[in-house]
Amino acid sequence: MVDRIADPWGERTPYGPGQQWPVRVDRYLADGRSDADVDRWVQSASVLHSNGDALDIGVAEGRIVGVRGRAVDRINRGRVDPKDLYGWQANHSPDRLTRPLVRDGDRLVETDWDTAMGRIVARSKELLDGPGGWGHFGFYTSGQLFLEEYYTLGVIGKAGLGTPHMDGNTRLCTATAAAAMKASFGTDGQPGSYTDVDHCDAIALWGHNVAETQTVLWMRMLDRRRGPNPPAMLAVDPRATPVAREADLHLAVRNGTNVALMNGLLREIIRRGWYDHDYVEAHMLGFDELCRIVDGYPPSRVADICDVPAADVERAAELLGASQRLLSTVLQGFYQSNQATAAACGVNNLHLVRGMIGRPGAGIYQMNGQPTAQNTRETGADGDLPGLRNWDNQRHVEELARLWNVDVDTIPHWAPPTHAMQIFRYAEQGSIKLLWISATNPAVSLPELHRIRQILTRPELFVVVQDLFLTETAELADVVLPAATWGEKTGTFTSVDRTVHISDKAVDPPGEARPDLDIFLDYARRMDFRDRDGQPLIDWSGPEEVFEAWKECSRGRPCDYTGITYEKLRGGSGIQWPCTDEHPDGTERLYTDGHFHTDPDYCETYGHDLATGAEFTEAEYRAKEPKGRAFLHTVDYQPSPEVPDDQHPLLLTTGRTVYQFHTRTKTGRAPQLNQAAPDVWVELNPADAARFGIVEGDLVGVSSARGAIQARARLCGIRPGVVFLPFHYGYFDQDPTDRTPRAANELTITAWDPVSKQPLFKVAAVAVAKLADGRGVPSPAPTVGGSAPPADADVPPTVGGPAAEATSGKE
Amino acid sequence: MHLAHYLGLLHRAQVNLADAFRQVADAHAEEPDIEHLCQQQAKRCDAHAEQLHPFVARYSEDAPDEPDRLHSQLFTGTRTGGIGLLRDLQDLYLMAAECDITWTVVGQAAYGARDKELLAVVRRCEGETAIQLKWLRTRMKAAAPQALVVAD
C-alpha cells in the first residue's frame, strides 16, 4: 500500500540511458475493493493534467469504483497521477448538475432541455439577423473537452455562424507553446517524444514545475536520475519547487526576465563554440541577427536583469553546451510571464543552434497545461483554423470551404481569431451579446476578477454556461446546461507529445446531463445551419462520425489523423500523429531530417514581430525563402508592464499545487485531494516575512491595484521579493452571503503577450500586510511541493491516511 | 545644404509621434494592449529623436533659412470608443508613415553627404518605424469589422 497524497510520485523504478522505462501499475479502488470486485475496466486517459496518462476506469454495479494505469501505454507505463487516482470521485458528487437551469430574475430555476435550448436558439436567431450578426457571438471553451466536441464547435463557429470570436481557456495555458512553435518551426506540433527522457543526458526545465503539474513525466525523469548515467538537470524558477531542489543548478530568476536569460545563455553557447555550425548553415534562418541581439547580453548584464549570479549563468550555459542529448521542457513560468513568446522561442533557438532536435534524447516539450489543449489548438476551437491551417493563406481557407461546402467568405479569415481577453473586452463594450462558455470557469481563472464578474453580470450580455457543477461562472449565467463528463461519454484526445488516446464511456451521466458533443449537435440542428447546397451543415450523430470527419480535415496537415481509427486506439497504446497510410503506427519525432514546416504553402503563419505582434505578409514571408529552414527569432529584453514600486513592493506569481486542478471544480470534490490542500495560502520568503512581521500561519492581506485577498502565510524557499498564490481557490464552497476574497486572480493584471495573447499571471505588483496572528497554527499549504516549509519548521506533514491507500507494483 | 531642415522635420515628427503614442495610450487605457504597446513605441520614438539630435545640431550650423510650410499637423487629440480607437490608430499610422518616408529621404541624403554615421542611424531606426506601421495596421485590421459593422 502507498499513500499517494503523502508521496505523489511513489516508488522509484530506476533505469539507464536507452533502456525502456520499467512498468509500474498504479491503482486506487474505493471502499476497500479489489480487482475481483470490478465488473469491467473501460479504457481512458487522464483529463486532470496534460500528460495524457493512459488508465482504465473500473466499473461495478454501473458506477465508477476506481482507476488503474495502463501498463501497455507508451506515456505512463502504468503510472497514475494522484489527481487521477482520486479525482474521479467528483463524478459522483451529489451537487452535479442534473437538469438545465434558466434565469428567472435573480434566481436560476430548473427547466427541461427544450426550454433551455429554446432560449439560446431564440436569442441566437435574433442576434444573427442583420449585417454583422456573427460579431455578436463569442465562444469561450476549454482544454478539457474531447477532440470531437472541439471540432464540432469549431465548425459551428466558423461555417455556421461565421464568427472569429472563439477561444479556449487554452489561451491561459498553452497559447504561447503554439505561438512559439509556429514562429520557430512553421507550425504547431511538438517536435519531441516523452521517450526523449529515456535517452537524454541533460534536462532543462524552463519555468516548469513538472513535479506538480505532470507527476508521471516527473517520475520518468526521477527514475533516470536514480539510475546509471543520470542526466544533468537545470531548473529556472523563482520558487524552490521539487524540480529546483532536485536540479544540479537552479536559477531563481526575477519574474519577467526570461528573455534576458535566454539571450545571455545563447550568447555563451555561440561564443564558446557550442553550436552546430553545419546544422545552422543548412537548416536555420536568422543566425546573424540572433548573434547581433544576444551579443548585448554578457553574463554580468544577465545577472543584473535576472538577479542571479553571473557565474551561475555561465554554469548553466556549460551544462547546456556540454550536453549531447538535451531535453527541454517549458511551461507557465515562461508562457504566463513577460515576453512569453520571445522567451519560449529562446528555448527553441537553443535547441536549433545546437542541433538538439529530431533525434532520441534531443527534444523540446513546449508543454500544455491542460489534458486536451492540443485538440483545442488542432481543431480550431481556440479560433485558429482547423488542421493547423493559416488564416492568412487563401488556399487553406478554400480547402476548408470545400470540405464544409460553404462559401469561402463565410469562414472568418480577414484577421487573426479574436483571443479570449479581447472577446471579454467586446462583451464589456456590448458588441458581443451572447457568450457561450463551455467547461471552464473564467470567474475564477481570468485576470482581474472583479472586472470579469462585472462583464458576466451585464444585463445586455446573454451568458450560456455548460458545465458539471454550478461553478462561480455558472452562477452568473442566463442558461446553465448540465454536461456529462469524462467516463460518461466517448471521445479522443491528444497529449503534449502528439499521442492520441480514446476515452470510452464507462457509465451513464447523472440525471438529464448530456455529453458536450450532443449539446453542440443539438444547437446546430435547432439553428438549422445549412451548406451551400441547402443540406445540413452538420449531420453527425455521434463521436466516431465526427472523428472520421475530422480525419478528412486533418489530411495532409502536420496533425494528420487519417491512419487512426477508434478500433486502432482500443486495446493497445496511444498513437502519435501524424499517423497515415505510410506511417500506420504514427510518428515518434518531428523534424528528424532537419526539414521544418516553414514552406509558405504549408506553414501556419507568415510570422510576427515578437515585440509588438505586428504581422508579416505572405509576400514578405515568401521573400525570406524559408525552404524548410527554421527561424531563429529573438528580441531585446523589455521590463514587464507592471513592476514593483513603493506602494506595491513585491512581485506576485500564481500557480498550482499537485493536489488541485484549475478552479477545483473536480479536485475540490475529491476528499483526499481537497483535504491535502483545502484552502488558499500565500508563500513568502522568510526575509520578506520578517520585514513585514509575519510568521507561519499568520493571516495576510495581499493587495494590488486591482483588488485584495486574504490568505495564511507559508514561509518557504521562494525567492526574496516574490510572493506566490495558488490560483485554484474561488468561492463555490463558501457561503454565498459571506464570501472572503481569496482568489489569486482578484489581484492579477489585465495584460497579455503581444504574439500569443496569453495573459501575464506571473508579474503583478502587490503589497502584503499582516491582518491577524496565526497563533501557532500553520497555514493550510501542503508540505509537499513548492510550498514545502523549511526542514526545521514545526508543520505537520501532508498525508492522506487510510482513505488514500493505493497500490503500486510491477504486475 | 538643406539636409538640416529634413533632419529637423524628422526629429520633430518623431517627437510628435512619441507624444501622440502617449496620448493614445492614456485615452485608451481600457485596451491594455494599446496602452502597453503605445507606451513602448513612444519610448522607441524618443530614442529615435535622441539619436537624430546630434545630426540636427551638426548640420544646422551652416544651413540656410528654413523653407515655408516645412512642418504639418497630423494629430489634434484623441477620441473615445471603438470607432474612436480606430481613428486614433489611423492618425498614428499616418504620423508613422510620415516618419517612414522621411527616414527614406534622410537616408538618401546621408548617402549624398557620405555620412556613414547618419546612415547607420537611419538603418537602425527605419526598420523600427516600419514595425510600428505594421503593428498599427495589424491592430486596425483586427478591430475594424467589430467597430464598423458589429457595434451598435
Short mmCIF file of C-alpha atoms in Angstrom, two decimals, chain A residues 271-654:
data_model
loop_
_atom_site.label_atom_id
_atom_site.label_comp_id
_atom_site.label_asym_id
_atom_site.label_seq_id
_atom_site.Cartn_x
_atom_site.Cartn_y
_atom_site.Cartn_z
CA ARG A 271 30.73 32.49 -28.23
CA ARG A 272 32.13 29.32 -26.76
CA GLY A 273 31.56 27.39 -29.92
CA TRP A 274 28.96 25.03 -28.51
CA TYR A 275 26.67 25.40 -31.51
CA ASP A 276 26.44 23.19 -34.56
CA HIS A 277 27.78 25.34 -37.38
CA ASP A 278 26.86 22.95 -40.19
CA TYR A 279 23.35 22.38 -38.89
CA VAL A 280 22.80 26.13 -38.57
CA GLU A 281 24.10 26.73 -42.08
CA ALA A 282 21.87 24.07 -43.59
CA HIS A 283 18.68 24.45 -41.60
CA MET A 284 18.39 27.91 -40.00
CA LEU A 285 17.38 31.42 -40.96
CA GLY A 286 18.29 34.48 -38.89
CA PHE A 287 21.54 33.39 -37.24
CA ASP A 288 23.37 36.68 -37.84
CA GLU A 289 20.51 38.75 -36.45
CA LEU A 290 20.29 36.38 -33.46
CA CYS A 291 24.00 36.88 -32.80
CA ARG A 292 23.65 40.65 -33.08
CA ILE A 293 20.93 40.77 -30.42
CA VAL A 294 22.25 38.19 -27.95
CA ASP A 295 25.68 39.80 -28.07
CA GLY A 296 24.25 42.53 -25.86
CA TYR A 297 23.68 40.07 -23.00
CA PRO A 298 27.00 39.18 -21.34
CA PRO A 299 26.64 37.22 -18.07
CA SER A 300 27.13 40.35 -15.97
CA ARG A 301 24.18 42.10 -17.62
CA VAL A 302 22.02 38.98 -17.35
CA ALA A 303 22.96 38.82 -13.68
CA ASP A 304 21.79 42.41 -13.21
CA ILE A 305 18.48 41.97 -15.01
CA CYS A 306 17.59 38.50 -13.72
CA ASP A 307 19.17 38.93 -10.27
CA VAL A 308 21.11 35.67 -10.35
CA PRO A 309 24.91 35.25 -10.01
CA ALA A 310 26.79 35.75 -13.29
CA ALA A 311 28.76 32.60 -12.53
CA ASP A 312 25.52 30.62 -12.45
CA VAL A 313 24.61 31.92 -15.90
CA GLU A 314 27.95 30.64 -17.15
CA ARG A 315 27.49 27.31 -15.37
CA ALA A 316 24.05 26.94 -16.93
CA ALA A 317 25.49 27.60 -20.37
CA GLU A 318 28.17 24.97 -19.70
CA LEU A 319 25.57 22.43 -18.61
CA LEU A 320 23.55 23.08 -21.77
CA GLY A 321 26.57 23.36 -24.03
CA ALA A 322 28.23 20.16 -22.84
CA SER A 323 25.11 18.07 -23.39
CA GLN A 324 24.95 15.76 -26.40
CA ARG A 325 21.28 14.86 -25.96
CA LEU A 326 19.48 17.82 -24.46
CA LEU A 327 15.83 17.71 -23.45
CA SER A 328 13.96 20.91 -22.63
CA THR A 329 10.52 21.38 -21.18
CA VAL A 330 8.79 24.75 -20.96
CA LEU A 331 5.67 25.82 -19.11
CA GLN A 332 3.88 28.65 -17.36
CA GLY A 333 6.94 30.33 -15.83
CA PHE A 334 7.66 31.28 -19.43
CA TYR A 335 4.22 31.17 -21.03
CA GLN A 336 2.40 33.32 -18.48
CA SER A 337 5.23 35.75 -17.99
CA ASN A 338 6.58 38.86 -19.64
CA GLN A 339 7.69 38.50 -23.30
CA ALA A 340 6.30 34.98 -23.31
CA THR A 341 6.59 34.06 -26.97
CA ALA A 342 10.07 35.51 -27.29
CA ALA A 343 11.25 33.59 -24.22
CA ALA A 344 9.76 30.32 -25.45
CA CYS A 345 11.37 30.92 -28.86
CA GLY A 346 14.62 31.33 -26.94
CA VAL A 347 14.38 27.69 -25.86
CA ASN A 348 13.70 26.67 -29.46
CA ASN A 349 16.73 28.72 -30.54
CA LEU A 350 18.94 26.94 -28.05
CA HIS A 351 17.96 23.56 -29.48
CA LEU A 352 18.11 24.71 -33.07
CA VAL A 353 21.61 26.18 -32.92
CA ARG A 354 22.86 23.09 -31.10
CA GLY A 355 21.06 20.73 -33.48
CA MET A 356 19.27 19.23 -30.49
CA ILE A 357 16.07 18.28 -32.22
CA GLY A 358 14.54 15.35 -34.04
CA ARG A 359 16.63 12.53 -32.55
CA PRO A 360 16.30 10.38 -29.42
CA GLY A 361 17.05 12.39 -26.30
CA ALA A 362 17.28 15.70 -28.16
CA GLY A 363 13.78 17.03 -27.74
CA ILE A 364 11.66 20.01 -26.82
CA TYR A 365 8.39 19.89 -24.96
CA GLN A 366 6.60 23.19 -25.36
CA MET A 367 4.13 21.85 -22.83
CA ASN A 368 0.39 22.17 -22.49
CA GLY A 369 -1.24 22.88 -19.17
CA GLN A 370 -4.47 21.03 -19.88
CA PRO A 371 -5.33 17.49 -20.91
CA THR A 372 -6.92 18.24 -24.27
CA ALA A 373 -5.39 21.63 -25.05
CA GLN A 374 -3.62 20.08 -28.02
CA ASN A 375 -7.00 19.35 -29.61
CA THR A 376 -8.39 22.81 -28.89
CA ARG A 377 -5.48 24.06 -30.99
CA GLU A 378 -5.64 21.42 -33.71
CA THR A 379 -9.35 21.63 -34.35
CA GLY A 380 -9.64 25.40 -34.26
CA ALA A 381 -11.68 25.72 -31.07
CA ASP A 382 -9.06 28.26 -29.99
CA GLY A 383 -10.09 30.33 -33.00
CA ASP A 384 -7.30 29.16 -35.31
CA LEU A 385 -8.26 27.37 -38.49
CA PRO A 386 -8.55 23.57 -38.02
CA GLY A 387 -5.74 21.31 -39.15
CA LEU A 388 -3.12 23.90 -38.15
CA ARG A 389 -4.05 25.93 -41.23
CA ASN A 390 -3.03 29.52 -41.81
CA TRP A 391 -5.92 32.01 -41.69
CA ASP A 392 -3.90 34.35 -43.92
CA ASN A 393 -3.44 31.70 -46.63
CA GLN A 394 -6.37 31.91 -49.05
CA ARG A 395 -5.78 28.36 -50.29
CA HIS A 396 -6.02 26.97 -46.77
CA VAL A 397 -9.34 28.73 -46.28
CA GLU A 398 -10.57 27.40 -49.64
CA GLU A 399 -9.72 23.84 -48.56
CA LEU A 400 -11.99 24.24 -45.56
CA ALA A 401 -14.72 25.85 -47.63
CA ARG A 402 -14.66 22.82 -49.95
CA LEU A 403 -14.61 20.38 -47.05
CA TRP A 404 -17.58 22.01 -45.37
CA ASN A 405 -19.25 23.00 -48.66
CA VAL A 406 -19.71 26.63 -47.66
CA ASP A 407 -18.83 29.91 -49.30
CA VAL A 408 -15.21 30.80 -48.63
CA ASP A 409 -16.14 34.18 -47.21
CA THR A 410 -18.41 32.60 -44.61
CA ILE A 411 -15.25 31.46 -42.85
CA PRO A 412 -13.74 34.33 -40.87
CA HIS A 413 -10.25 34.87 -42.23
CA TRP A 414 -9.91 38.62 -42.53
CA ALA A 415 -7.83 38.90 -39.35
CA PRO A 416 -6.48 36.54 -36.71
CA PRO A 417 -9.08 34.97 -34.42
CA THR A 418 -10.26 37.05 -31.50
CA HIS A 419 -8.39 35.98 -28.39
CA ALA A 420 -10.09 35.40 -25.04
CA MET A 421 -9.22 38.71 -23.42
CA GLN A 422 -10.48 40.61 -26.45
CA ILE A 423 -13.69 38.54 -26.51
CA PHE A 424 -14.35 39.65 -22.94
CA ARG A 425 -13.49 43.22 -23.91
CA TYR A 426 -16.06 43.16 -26.74
CA ALA A 427 -18.57 41.75 -24.26
CA GLU A 428 -17.70 44.57 -21.86
CA GLN A 429 -18.26 47.13 -24.62
CA GLY A 430 -21.52 45.47 -25.62
CA SER A 431 -20.80 44.37 -29.18
CA ILE A 432 -20.64 40.70 -28.17
CA LYS A 433 -24.11 39.95 -26.85
CA LEU A 434 -24.08 36.17 -26.49
CA LEU A 435 -21.19 34.49 -24.69
CA TRP A 436 -21.19 30.69 -24.58
CA ILE A 437 -18.79 29.28 -22.02
CA SER A 438 -18.13 25.54 -22.03
CA ALA A 439 -16.18 23.55 -19.43
CA THR A 440 -14.26 26.45 -17.97
CA ASN A 441 -14.61 28.88 -15.11
CA PRO A 442 -13.46 32.39 -16.09
CA ALA A 443 -14.99 33.90 -12.95
CA VAL A 444 -12.04 32.35 -11.10
CA SER A 445 -9.39 31.79 -13.76
CA LEU A 446 -9.17 35.02 -15.76
CA PRO A 447 -7.17 38.04 -14.57
CA GLU A 448 -8.77 40.90 -12.64
CA LEU A 449 -11.86 39.07 -11.44
CA HIS A 450 -13.97 42.00 -10.34
CA ARG A 451 -13.94 43.10 -13.97
CA ILE A 452 -14.82 39.62 -15.26
CA ARG A 453 -17.74 39.36 -12.83
CA GLN A 454 -18.96 42.78 -13.96
CA ILE A 455 -18.88 41.66 -17.58
CA LEU A 456 -20.67 38.38 -16.91
CA THR A 457 -23.44 40.14 -14.98
CA ARG A 458 -24.09 42.82 -17.63
CA PRO A 459 -27.84 42.60 -18.28
CA GLU A 460 -27.28 43.03 -22.03
CA LEU A 461 -24.99 40.00 -22.21
CA PHE A 462 -26.69 36.61 -22.64
CA VAL A 463 -24.40 34.08 -20.95
CA VAL A 464 -24.63 30.34 -21.57
CA VAL A 465 -22.60 28.06 -19.31
CA GLN A 466 -22.15 24.37 -19.96
CA ASP A 467 -20.57 22.55 -17.03
CA LEU A 468 -20.78 19.75 -14.49
CA PHE A 469 -21.41 21.92 -11.47
CA LEU A 470 -22.80 25.31 -10.57
CA THR A 471 -19.41 27.00 -10.80
CA GLU A 472 -18.71 30.61 -9.89
CA THR A 473 -19.25 31.36 -13.60
CA ALA A 474 -22.44 29.30 -13.90
CA GLU A 475 -23.94 31.27 -11.00
CA LEU A 476 -23.87 34.34 -13.24
CA ALA A 477 -25.31 32.67 -16.36
CA ASP A 478 -28.64 33.13 -18.10
CA VAL A 479 -28.79 29.48 -19.12
CA VAL A 480 -26.88 26.62 -17.49
CA LEU A 481 -26.59 23.33 -19.39
CA PRO A 482 -25.70 20.20 -17.38
CA ALA A 483 -22.88 18.34 -19.11
CA ALA A 484 -21.68 14.77 -18.94
CA THR A 485 -18.01 14.36 -18.18
CA TRP A 486 -15.05 12.03 -18.59
CA GLY A 487 -16.19 8.44 -18.05
CA GLU A 488 -19.73 9.32 -19.12
CA LYS A 489 -19.07 9.91 -22.83
CA THR A 490 -16.76 8.69 -25.60
CA GLY A 491 -14.15 10.68 -27.48
CA THR A 492 -10.46 11.10 -28.17
CA PHE A 493 -7.75 13.48 -27.09
CA THR A 494 -4.09 14.08 -27.62
CA SER A 495 -1.18 14.56 -25.25
CA VAL A 496 1.70 17.01 -25.40
CA ASP A 497 3.82 14.57 -27.40
CA ARG A 498 1.05 14.05 -30.00
CA THR A 499 -0.16 10.75 -28.55
CA VAL A 500 -3.84 10.19 -29.32
CA HIS A 501 -5.93 8.24 -26.80
CA ILE A 502 -9.53 7.13 -26.72
CA SER A 503 -11.66 7.61 -23.65
CA ASP A 504 -14.68 5.33 -23.71
CA LYS A 505 -17.96 5.78 -21.95
CA ALA A 506 -17.97 3.76 -18.72
CA VAL A 507 -21.20 4.83 -17.02
CA ASP A 508 -24.30 6.92 -17.73
CA PRO A 509 -24.27 10.62 -16.85
CA PRO A 510 -26.43 11.66 -13.90
CA GLY A 511 -29.99 12.83 -14.43
CA GLU A 512 -30.52 14.67 -17.68
CA ALA A 513 -26.85 15.68 -18.13
CA ARG A 514 -25.69 15.29 -21.74
CA PRO A 515 -22.32 14.94 -23.44
CA ASP A 516 -20.99 18.28 -24.68
CA LEU A 517 -20.96 16.87 -28.19
CA ASP A 518 -24.71 16.17 -28.02
CA ILE A 519 -25.31 19.71 -26.81
CA PHE A 520 -23.38 21.26 -29.70
CA LEU A 521 -25.04 18.94 -32.23
CA ASP A 522 -28.44 19.81 -30.80
CA TYR A 523 -27.69 23.52 -31.16
CA ALA A 524 -26.56 23.04 -34.77
CA ARG A 525 -29.75 21.13 -35.54
CA ARG A 526 -32.00 23.71 -33.92
CA MET A 527 -30.17 26.57 -35.64
CA ASP A 528 -30.63 24.68 -38.92
CA PHE A 529 -27.19 25.59 -40.28
CA ARG A 530 -27.04 24.72 -43.98
CA ASP A 531 -24.26 24.21 -46.51
CA ARG A 532 -24.08 25.71 -49.99
CA ASP A 533 -26.45 23.09 -51.39
CA GLY A 534 -29.05 23.60 -48.72
CA GLN A 535 -28.10 20.40 -46.92
CA PRO A 536 -27.49 20.34 -43.16
CA LEU A 537 -24.02 21.74 -42.45
CA ILE A 538 -23.51 19.24 -39.65
CA ASP A 539 -25.11 15.82 -40.00
CA TRP A 540 -23.09 13.89 -37.46
CA SER A 541 -24.83 11.97 -34.73
CA GLY A 542 -22.02 10.57 -32.60
CA PRO A 543 -18.34 10.89 -31.74
CA GLU A 544 -16.99 8.30 -34.17
CA GLU A 545 -18.67 10.03 -37.12
CA VAL A 546 -17.15 13.32 -36.04
CA PHE A 547 -13.75 11.68 -35.69
CA GLU A 548 -13.98 10.33 -39.24
CA ALA A 549 -14.92 13.80 -40.50
CA TRP A 550 -12.02 15.32 -38.55
CA LYS A 551 -9.62 12.85 -40.19
CA GLU A 552 -10.51 14.32 -43.58
CA CYS A 553 -9.94 17.81 -42.22
CA SER A 554 -6.52 16.79 -40.92
CA ARG A 555 -5.44 15.05 -44.13
CA GLY A 556 -2.10 16.30 -45.43
CA ARG A 557 -1.59 18.61 -42.49
CA PRO A 558 1.05 18.14 -39.74
CA CYS A 559 -1.59 16.68 -37.39
CA ASP A 560 -2.66 14.02 -39.89
CA TYR A 561 -5.02 11.55 -38.17
CA THR A 562 -6.04 9.64 -41.29
CA GLY A 563 -4.31 6.42 -40.20
CA ILE A 564 -6.09 6.31 -36.84
CA THR A 565 -9.42 4.66 -36.08
CA TYR A 566 -11.34 4.15 -32.88
CA GLU A 567 -10.68 0.45 -33.28
CA LYS A 568 -6.93 1.00 -33.53
CA LEU A 569 -6.95 3.13 -30.39
CA ARG A 570 -8.67 0.44 -28.36
CA GLY A 571 -6.67 -2.22 -26.56
CA GLY A 572 -3.11 -1.05 -27.02
CA SER A 573 -1.05 2.06 -26.52
CA GLY A 574 -1.92 5.54 -27.72
CA ILE A 575 -0.71 6.54 -31.20
CA GLN A 576 1.32 9.63 -32.10
CA TRP A 577 0.25 11.81 -35.03
CA PRO A 578 1.00 12.16 -37.89
CA CYS A 579 -0.44 8.71 -38.50
CA THR A 580 -1.12 7.92 -42.14
CA ASP A 581 -1.18 5.02 -44.58
CA GLU A 582 2.58 5.46 -44.98
CA HIS A 583 3.12 5.72 -41.21
CA PRO A 584 0.39 3.45 -39.81
CA ASP A 585 1.98 3.27 -36.35
CA GLY A 586 2.33 7.01 -36.04
CA THR A 587 5.44 9.19 -35.85
CA GLU A 588 7.60 9.45 -32.79
CA ARG A 589 9.55 12.63 -33.58
CA LEU A 590 9.17 15.53 -35.97
CA TYR A 591 11.97 17.22 -37.94
CA THR A 592 14.23 14.19 -37.91
CA ASP A 593 15.74 15.33 -41.23
CA GLY A 594 16.11 18.99 -40.26
CA HIS A 595 13.31 19.95 -42.65
CA PHE A 596 10.80 22.21 -40.92
CA HIS A 597 7.20 23.16 -41.70
CA THR A 598 8.12 26.60 -42.97
CA ASP A 599 7.24 26.27 -46.63
CA PRO A 600 4.96 29.22 -47.46
CA ASP A 601 2.21 26.94 -48.79
CA TYR A 602 2.33 24.72 -45.72
CA CYS A 603 3.16 26.95 -42.75
CA GLU A 604 0.58 28.03 -40.19
CA THR A 605 1.68 31.68 -40.01
CA TYR A 606 3.59 34.22 -42.04
CA GLY A 607 5.17 35.40 -38.81
CA HIS A 608 5.09 38.25 -36.34
CA ASP A 609 7.35 40.83 -34.84
CA LEU A 610 7.80 39.33 -31.38
CA ALA A 611 7.92 42.70 -29.60
CA THR A 612 4.62 44.08 -30.93
CA GLY A 613 2.75 41.22 -32.58
CA ALA A 614 2.85 43.04 -35.93
CA GLU A 615 2.06 40.56 -38.69
CA PHE A 616 4.18 39.97 -41.73
CA THR A 617 2.51 39.48 -45.10
CA GLU A 618 2.63 36.50 -47.41
CA ALA A 619 4.88 38.42 -49.82
CA GLU A 620 7.32 39.31 -47.06
CA TYR A 621 7.35 35.73 -45.86
CA ARG A 622 7.95 34.31 -49.34
CA ALA A 623 10.81 36.76 -49.83
CA LYS A 624 12.64 35.11 -46.95
CA GLU A 625 12.65 31.85 -48.96
CA PRO A 626 12.42 29.62 -45.89
CA LYS A 627 12.67 26.37 -47.90
CA GLY A 628 12.09 24.21 -44.86
CA ARG A 629 14.56 26.07 -42.69
CA ALA A 630 13.65 27.00 -39.11
CA PHE A 631 13.58 30.60 -37.87
CA LEU A 632 15.82 31.92 -35.11
CA HIS A 633 13.81 34.72 -33.51
CA THR A 634 14.71 36.87 -30.58
CA VAL A 635 14.17 40.38 -29.28
CA ASP A 636 15.70 42.63 -26.69
CA TYR A 637 14.55 42.35 -23.09
CA GLN A 638 11.81 44.79 -22.08
CA PRO A 639 10.56 45.12 -18.49
CA SER A 640 7.07 43.85 -17.63
CA PRO A 641 4.09 46.17 -18.00
CA GLU A 642 3.92 46.22 -14.20
CA VAL A 643 6.97 46.31 -11.93
CA PRO A 644 7.07 46.77 -8.13
CA ASP A 645 7.03 50.28 -6.67
CA ASP A 646 6.83 51.80 -3.19
CA GLN A 647 3.12 51.06 -2.81
CA HIS A 648 3.33 47.54 -4.20
CA PRO A 649 6.88 46.42 -3.46
CA LEU A 650 6.56 42.68 -4.17
CA LEU A 651 6.04 40.61 -7.29
CA LEU A 652 3.13 38.16 -7.33
CA THR A 653 3.31 34.90 -9.20
CA THR A 654 0.44 32.41 -9.33
#
